Short mmCIF file of N, CA, C and O in Angstrom, two decimals:
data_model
loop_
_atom_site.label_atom_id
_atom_site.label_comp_id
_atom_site.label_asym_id
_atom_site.label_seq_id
_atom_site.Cartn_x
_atom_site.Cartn_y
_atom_site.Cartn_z
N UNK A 1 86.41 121.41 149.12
CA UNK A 1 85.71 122.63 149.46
C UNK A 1 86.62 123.47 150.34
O UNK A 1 86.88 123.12 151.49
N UNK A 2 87.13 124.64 149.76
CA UNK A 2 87.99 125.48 150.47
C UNK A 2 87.43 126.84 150.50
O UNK A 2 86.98 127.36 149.48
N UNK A 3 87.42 127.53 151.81
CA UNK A 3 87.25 129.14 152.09
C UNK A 3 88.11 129.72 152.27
O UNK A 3 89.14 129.37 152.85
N UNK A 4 87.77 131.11 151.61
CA UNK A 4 89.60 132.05 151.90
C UNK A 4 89.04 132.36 153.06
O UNK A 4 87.93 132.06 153.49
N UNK A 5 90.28 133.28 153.78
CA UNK A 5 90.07 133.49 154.96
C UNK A 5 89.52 135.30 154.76
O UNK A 5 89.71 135.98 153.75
N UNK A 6 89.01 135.62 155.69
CA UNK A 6 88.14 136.83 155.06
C UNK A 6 88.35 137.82 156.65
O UNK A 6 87.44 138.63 156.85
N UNK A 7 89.07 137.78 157.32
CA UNK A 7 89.04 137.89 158.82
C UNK A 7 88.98 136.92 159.85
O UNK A 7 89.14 135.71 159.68
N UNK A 8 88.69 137.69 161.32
CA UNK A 8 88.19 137.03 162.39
C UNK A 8 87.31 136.71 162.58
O UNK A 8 87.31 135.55 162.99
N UNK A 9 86.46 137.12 162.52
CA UNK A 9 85.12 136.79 162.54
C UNK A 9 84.27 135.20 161.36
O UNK A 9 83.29 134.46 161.44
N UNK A 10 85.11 135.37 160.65
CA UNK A 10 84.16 134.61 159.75
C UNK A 10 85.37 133.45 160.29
O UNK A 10 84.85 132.39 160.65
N UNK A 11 86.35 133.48 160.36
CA UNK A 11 87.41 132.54 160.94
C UNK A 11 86.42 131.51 162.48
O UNK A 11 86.51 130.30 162.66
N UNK A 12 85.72 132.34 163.19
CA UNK A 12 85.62 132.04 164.13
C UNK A 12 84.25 131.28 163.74
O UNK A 12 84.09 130.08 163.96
N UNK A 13 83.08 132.29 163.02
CA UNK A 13 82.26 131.33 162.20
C UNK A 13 82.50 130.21 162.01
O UNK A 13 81.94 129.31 162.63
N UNK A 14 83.30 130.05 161.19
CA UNK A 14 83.83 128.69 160.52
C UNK A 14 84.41 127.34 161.03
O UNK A 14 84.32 126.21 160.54
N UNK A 15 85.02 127.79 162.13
CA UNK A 15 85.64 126.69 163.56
C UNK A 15 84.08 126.58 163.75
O UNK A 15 83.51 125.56 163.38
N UNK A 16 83.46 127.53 164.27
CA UNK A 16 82.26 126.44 165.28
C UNK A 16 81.19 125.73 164.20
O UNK A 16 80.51 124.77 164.56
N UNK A 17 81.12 126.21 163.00
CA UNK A 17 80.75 125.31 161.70
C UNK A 17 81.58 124.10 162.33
O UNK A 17 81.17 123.34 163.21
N UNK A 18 83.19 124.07 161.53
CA UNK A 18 83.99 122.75 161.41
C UNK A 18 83.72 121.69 163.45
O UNK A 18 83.66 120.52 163.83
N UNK A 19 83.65 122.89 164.02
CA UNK A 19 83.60 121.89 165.44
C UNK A 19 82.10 120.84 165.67
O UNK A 19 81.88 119.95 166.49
N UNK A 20 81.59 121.18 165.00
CA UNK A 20 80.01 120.71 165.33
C UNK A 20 80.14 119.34 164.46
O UNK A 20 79.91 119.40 163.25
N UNK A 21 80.46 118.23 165.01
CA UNK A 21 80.45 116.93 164.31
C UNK A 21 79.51 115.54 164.65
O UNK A 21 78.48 115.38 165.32
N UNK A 22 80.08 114.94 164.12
CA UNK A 22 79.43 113.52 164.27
C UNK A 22 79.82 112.67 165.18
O UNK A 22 80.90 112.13 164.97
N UNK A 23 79.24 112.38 166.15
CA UNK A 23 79.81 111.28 167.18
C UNK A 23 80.10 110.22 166.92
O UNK A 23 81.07 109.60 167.35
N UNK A 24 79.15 109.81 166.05
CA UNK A 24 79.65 108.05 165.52
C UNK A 24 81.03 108.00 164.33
O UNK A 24 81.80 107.07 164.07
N UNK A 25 80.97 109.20 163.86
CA UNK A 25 82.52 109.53 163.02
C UNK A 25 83.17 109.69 163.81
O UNK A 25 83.90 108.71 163.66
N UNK A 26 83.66 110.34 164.91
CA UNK A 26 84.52 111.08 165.94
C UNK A 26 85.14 109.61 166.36
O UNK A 26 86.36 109.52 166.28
N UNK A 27 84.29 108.25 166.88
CA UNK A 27 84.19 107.19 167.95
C UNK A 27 85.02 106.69 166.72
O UNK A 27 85.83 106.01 167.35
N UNK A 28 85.25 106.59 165.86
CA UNK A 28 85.75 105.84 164.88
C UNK A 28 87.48 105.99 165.16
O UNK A 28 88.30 105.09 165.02
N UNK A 29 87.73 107.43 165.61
CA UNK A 29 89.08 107.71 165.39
C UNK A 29 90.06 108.00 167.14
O UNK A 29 90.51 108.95 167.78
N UNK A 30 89.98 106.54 167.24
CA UNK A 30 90.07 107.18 169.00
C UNK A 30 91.44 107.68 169.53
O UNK A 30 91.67 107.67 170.74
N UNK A 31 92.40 108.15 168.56
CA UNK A 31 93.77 108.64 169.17
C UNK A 31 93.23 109.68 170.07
O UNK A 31 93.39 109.39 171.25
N UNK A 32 92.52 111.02 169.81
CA UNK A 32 92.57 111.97 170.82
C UNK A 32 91.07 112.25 170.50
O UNK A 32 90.52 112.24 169.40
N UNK A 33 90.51 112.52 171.83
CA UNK A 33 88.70 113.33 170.95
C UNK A 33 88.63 114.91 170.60
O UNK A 33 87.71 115.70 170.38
N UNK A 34 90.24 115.00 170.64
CA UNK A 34 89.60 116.46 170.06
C UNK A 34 90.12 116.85 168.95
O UNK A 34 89.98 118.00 168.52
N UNK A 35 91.17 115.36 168.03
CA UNK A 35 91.03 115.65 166.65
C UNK A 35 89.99 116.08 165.96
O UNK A 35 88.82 116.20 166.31
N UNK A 36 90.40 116.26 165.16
CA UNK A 36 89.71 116.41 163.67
C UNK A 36 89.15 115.44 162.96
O UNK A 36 89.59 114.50 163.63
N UNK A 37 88.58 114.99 162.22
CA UNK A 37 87.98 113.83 161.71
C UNK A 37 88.33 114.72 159.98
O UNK A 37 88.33 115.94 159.83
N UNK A 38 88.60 113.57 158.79
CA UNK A 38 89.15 114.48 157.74
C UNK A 38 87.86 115.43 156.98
O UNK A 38 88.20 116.56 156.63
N UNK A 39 86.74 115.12 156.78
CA UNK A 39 85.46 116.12 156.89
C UNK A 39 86.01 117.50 157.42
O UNK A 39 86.58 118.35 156.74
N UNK A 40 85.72 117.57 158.75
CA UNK A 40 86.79 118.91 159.27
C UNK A 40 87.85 119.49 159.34
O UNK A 40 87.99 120.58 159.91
N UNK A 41 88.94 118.73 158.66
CA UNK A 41 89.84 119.19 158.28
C UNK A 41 90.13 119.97 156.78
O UNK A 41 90.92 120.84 156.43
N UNK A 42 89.12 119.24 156.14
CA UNK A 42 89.04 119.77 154.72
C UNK A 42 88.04 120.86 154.48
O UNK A 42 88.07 121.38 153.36
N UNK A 43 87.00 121.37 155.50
CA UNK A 43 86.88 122.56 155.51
C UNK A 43 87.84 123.29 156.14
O UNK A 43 87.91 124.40 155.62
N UNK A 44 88.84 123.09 157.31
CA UNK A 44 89.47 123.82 157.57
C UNK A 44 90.75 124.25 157.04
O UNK A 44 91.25 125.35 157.27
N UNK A 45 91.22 123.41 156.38
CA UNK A 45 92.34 123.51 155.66
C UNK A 45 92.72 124.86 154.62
O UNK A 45 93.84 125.30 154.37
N UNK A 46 91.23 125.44 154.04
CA UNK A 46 91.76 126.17 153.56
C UNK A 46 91.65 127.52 154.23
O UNK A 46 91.66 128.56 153.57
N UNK A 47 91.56 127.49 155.36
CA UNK A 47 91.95 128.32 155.78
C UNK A 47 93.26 128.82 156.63
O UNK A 47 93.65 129.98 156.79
N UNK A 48 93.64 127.98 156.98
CA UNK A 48 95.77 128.06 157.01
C UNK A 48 96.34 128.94 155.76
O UNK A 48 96.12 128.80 154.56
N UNK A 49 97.11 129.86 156.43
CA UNK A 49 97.83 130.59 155.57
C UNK A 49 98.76 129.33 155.19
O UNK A 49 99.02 128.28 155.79
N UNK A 50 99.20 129.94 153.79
CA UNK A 50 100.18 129.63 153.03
C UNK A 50 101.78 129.61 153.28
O UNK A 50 102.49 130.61 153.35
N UNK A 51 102.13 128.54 153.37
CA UNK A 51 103.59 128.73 153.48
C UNK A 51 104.71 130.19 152.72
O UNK A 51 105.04 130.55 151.59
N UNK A 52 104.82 130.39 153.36
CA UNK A 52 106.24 131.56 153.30
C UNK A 52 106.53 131.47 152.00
O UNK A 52 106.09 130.48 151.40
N UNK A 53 107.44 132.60 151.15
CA UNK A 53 107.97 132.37 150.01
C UNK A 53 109.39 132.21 150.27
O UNK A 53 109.93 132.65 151.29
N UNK A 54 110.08 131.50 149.25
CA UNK A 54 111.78 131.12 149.98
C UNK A 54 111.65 130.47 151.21
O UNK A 54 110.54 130.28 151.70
N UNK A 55 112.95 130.02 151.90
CA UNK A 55 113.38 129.28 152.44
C UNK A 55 112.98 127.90 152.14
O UNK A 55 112.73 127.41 151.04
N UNK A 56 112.97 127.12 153.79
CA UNK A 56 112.67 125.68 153.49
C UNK A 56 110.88 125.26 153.11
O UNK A 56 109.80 125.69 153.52
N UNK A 57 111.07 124.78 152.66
CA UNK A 57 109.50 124.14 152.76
C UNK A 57 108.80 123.39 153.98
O UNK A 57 109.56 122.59 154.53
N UNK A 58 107.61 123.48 154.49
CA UNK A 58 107.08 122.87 155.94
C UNK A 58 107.23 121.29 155.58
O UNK A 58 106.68 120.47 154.85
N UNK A 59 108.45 121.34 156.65
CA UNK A 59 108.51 119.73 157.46
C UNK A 59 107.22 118.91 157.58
O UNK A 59 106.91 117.86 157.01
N UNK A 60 106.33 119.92 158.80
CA UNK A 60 105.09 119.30 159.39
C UNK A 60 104.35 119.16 159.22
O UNK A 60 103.80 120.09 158.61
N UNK A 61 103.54 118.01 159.50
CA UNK A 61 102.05 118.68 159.09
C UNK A 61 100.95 119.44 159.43
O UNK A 61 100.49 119.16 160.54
N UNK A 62 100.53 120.09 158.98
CA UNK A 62 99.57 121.63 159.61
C UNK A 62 98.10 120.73 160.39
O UNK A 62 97.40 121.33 161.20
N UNK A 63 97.88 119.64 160.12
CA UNK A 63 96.58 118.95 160.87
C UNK A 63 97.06 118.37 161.64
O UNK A 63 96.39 118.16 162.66
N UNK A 64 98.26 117.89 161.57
CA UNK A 64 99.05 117.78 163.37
C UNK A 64 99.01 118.72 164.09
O UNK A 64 98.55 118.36 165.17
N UNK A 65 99.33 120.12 164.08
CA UNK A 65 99.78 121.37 164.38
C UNK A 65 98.18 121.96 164.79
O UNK A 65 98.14 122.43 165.92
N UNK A 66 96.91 121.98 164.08
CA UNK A 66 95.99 122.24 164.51
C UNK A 66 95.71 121.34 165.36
O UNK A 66 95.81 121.73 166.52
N UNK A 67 95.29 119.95 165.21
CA UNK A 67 94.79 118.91 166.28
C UNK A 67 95.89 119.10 167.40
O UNK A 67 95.26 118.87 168.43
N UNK A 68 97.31 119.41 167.79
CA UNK A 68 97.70 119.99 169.34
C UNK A 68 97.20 120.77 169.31
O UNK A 68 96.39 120.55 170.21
N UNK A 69 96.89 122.03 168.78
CA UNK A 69 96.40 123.42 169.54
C UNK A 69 94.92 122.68 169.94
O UNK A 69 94.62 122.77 171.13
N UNK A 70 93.92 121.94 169.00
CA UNK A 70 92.59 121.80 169.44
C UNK A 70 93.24 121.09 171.29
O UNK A 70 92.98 121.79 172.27
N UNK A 71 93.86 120.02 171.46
CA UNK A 71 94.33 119.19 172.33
C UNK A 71 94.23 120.29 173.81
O UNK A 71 93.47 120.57 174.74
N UNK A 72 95.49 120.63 173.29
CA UNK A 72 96.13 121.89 174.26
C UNK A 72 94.25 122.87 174.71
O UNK A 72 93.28 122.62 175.42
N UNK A 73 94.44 123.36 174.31
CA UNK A 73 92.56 123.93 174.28
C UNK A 73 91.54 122.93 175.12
O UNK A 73 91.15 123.31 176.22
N UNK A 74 91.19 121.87 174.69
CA UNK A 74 90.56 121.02 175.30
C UNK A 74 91.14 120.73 176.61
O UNK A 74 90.57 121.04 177.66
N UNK A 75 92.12 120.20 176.59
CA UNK A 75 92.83 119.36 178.06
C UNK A 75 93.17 120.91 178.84
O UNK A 75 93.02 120.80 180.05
N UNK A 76 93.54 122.17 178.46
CA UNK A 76 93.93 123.14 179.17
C UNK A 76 95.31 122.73 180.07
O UNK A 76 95.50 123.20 181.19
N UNK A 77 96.24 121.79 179.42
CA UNK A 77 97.43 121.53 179.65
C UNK A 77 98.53 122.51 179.63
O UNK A 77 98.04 123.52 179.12
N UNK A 78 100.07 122.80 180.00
CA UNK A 78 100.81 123.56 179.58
C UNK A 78 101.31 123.13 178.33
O UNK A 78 101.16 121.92 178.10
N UNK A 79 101.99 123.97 177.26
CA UNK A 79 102.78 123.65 176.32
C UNK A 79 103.62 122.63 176.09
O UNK A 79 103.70 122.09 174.99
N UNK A 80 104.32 122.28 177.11
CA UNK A 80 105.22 121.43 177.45
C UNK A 80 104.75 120.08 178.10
O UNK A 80 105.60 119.30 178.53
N UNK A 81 103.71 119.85 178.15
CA UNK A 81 102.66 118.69 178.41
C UNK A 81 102.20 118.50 176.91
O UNK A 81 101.02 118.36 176.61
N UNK A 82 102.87 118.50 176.33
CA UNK A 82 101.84 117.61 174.79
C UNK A 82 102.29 116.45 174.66
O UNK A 82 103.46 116.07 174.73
N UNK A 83 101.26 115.82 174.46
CA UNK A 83 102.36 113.69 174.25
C UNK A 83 103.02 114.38 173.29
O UNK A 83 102.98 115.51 172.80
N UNK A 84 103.86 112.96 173.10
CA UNK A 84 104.50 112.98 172.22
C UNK A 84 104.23 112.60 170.54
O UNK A 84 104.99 112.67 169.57
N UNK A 85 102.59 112.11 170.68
CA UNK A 85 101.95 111.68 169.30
C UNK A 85 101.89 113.36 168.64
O UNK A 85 101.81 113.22 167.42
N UNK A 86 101.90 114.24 168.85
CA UNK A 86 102.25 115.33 168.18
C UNK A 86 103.55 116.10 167.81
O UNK A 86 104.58 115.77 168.40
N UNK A 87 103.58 117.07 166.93
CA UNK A 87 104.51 117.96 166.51
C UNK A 87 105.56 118.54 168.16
O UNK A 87 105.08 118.60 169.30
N UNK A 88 106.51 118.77 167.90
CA UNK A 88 107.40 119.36 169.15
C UNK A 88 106.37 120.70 169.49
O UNK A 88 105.72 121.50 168.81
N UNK A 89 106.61 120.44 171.01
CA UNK A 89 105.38 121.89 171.69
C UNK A 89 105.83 122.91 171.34
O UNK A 89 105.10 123.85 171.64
N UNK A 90 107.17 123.32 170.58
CA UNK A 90 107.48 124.59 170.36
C UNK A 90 107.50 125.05 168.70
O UNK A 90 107.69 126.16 168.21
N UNK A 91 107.25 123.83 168.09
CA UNK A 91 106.93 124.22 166.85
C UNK A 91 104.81 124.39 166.88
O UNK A 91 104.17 125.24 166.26
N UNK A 92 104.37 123.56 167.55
CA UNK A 92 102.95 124.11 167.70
C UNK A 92 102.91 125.16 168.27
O UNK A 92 101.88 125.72 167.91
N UNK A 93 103.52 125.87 169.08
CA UNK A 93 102.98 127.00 169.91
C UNK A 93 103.72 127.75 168.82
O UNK A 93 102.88 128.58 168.49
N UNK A 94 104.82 127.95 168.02
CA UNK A 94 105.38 129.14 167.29
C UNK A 94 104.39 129.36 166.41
O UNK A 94 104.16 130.54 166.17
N UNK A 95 103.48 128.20 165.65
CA UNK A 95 102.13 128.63 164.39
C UNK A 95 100.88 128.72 165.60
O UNK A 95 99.82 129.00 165.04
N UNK A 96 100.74 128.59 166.83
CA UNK A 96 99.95 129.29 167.27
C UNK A 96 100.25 130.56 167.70
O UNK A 96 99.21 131.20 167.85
N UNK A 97 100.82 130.94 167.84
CA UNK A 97 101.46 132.57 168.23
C UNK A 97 101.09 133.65 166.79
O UNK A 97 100.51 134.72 166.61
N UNK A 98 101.76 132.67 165.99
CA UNK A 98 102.20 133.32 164.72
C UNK A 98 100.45 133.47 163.81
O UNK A 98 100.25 134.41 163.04
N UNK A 99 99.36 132.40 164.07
CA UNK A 99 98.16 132.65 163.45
C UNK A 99 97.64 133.95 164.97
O UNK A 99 97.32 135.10 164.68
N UNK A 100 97.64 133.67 165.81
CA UNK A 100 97.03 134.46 166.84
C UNK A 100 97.16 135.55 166.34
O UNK A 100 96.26 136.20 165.83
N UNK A 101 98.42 135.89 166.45
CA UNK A 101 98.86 137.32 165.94
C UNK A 101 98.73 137.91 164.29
O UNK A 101 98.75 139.10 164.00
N UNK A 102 98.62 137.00 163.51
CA UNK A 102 97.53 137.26 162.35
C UNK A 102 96.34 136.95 162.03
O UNK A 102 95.82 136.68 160.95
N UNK A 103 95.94 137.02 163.14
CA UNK A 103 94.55 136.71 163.33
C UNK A 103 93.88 136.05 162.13
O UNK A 103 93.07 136.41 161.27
N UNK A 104 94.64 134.76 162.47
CA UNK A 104 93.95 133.82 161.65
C UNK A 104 93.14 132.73 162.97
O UNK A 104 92.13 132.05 162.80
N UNK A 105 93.76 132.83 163.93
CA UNK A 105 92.55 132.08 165.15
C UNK A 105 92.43 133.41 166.88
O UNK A 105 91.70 133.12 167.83
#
């Protein structure tokens, strides 16, 4: 089940849709509590823009890259405070900059 992205607004809709979960699913996955559980990722997924045309193809993975920003958000840490179970803090903060500013979050 995938949604295009249609704006901000329905973007923002749609997070507090995907945020509203299951506790006894959540307790299941105890690396961080403010992953994603794959339910919420697969509504959210389709809303990530699309990789670039040309160049390299994405290294990372984009539900790594969302679950730090959820992290970062939750804990209200600096950038440079992300464990290390995630993507480098400067490749998460460059696709958070880069959706901010296309207001995709």
């Amino acid at each position: 089940m995938s949604e295009k992205y249609e704006g901000p607004r329905n973007c923002i809709l749609s997070l507090e849709k995907i945020l509203k979960y299951d506790r006894v699913t959540r307790a299941m996955n105890p690396s961080y509590p403010s992953n994603l559980i794959s339910e919420q990722w697969e509504l959210l997924s389709g809303l990530i823009p699309a990789p670039k045309t040309g160049g390299r193809k994405r290294s990372v993975d984009m539900q790594a890259i969302v679950n730090a920003i959820l992290y970062i958000l939750c804990a209200g840490c600096a950038w440079r405070m992300l464990p290390n179970d995630f993507p480098n803090w400067k490749t998460v903060y460059h696709y958070f900059r880069r959706w901010q500013t296309g207001y995709v979050i």
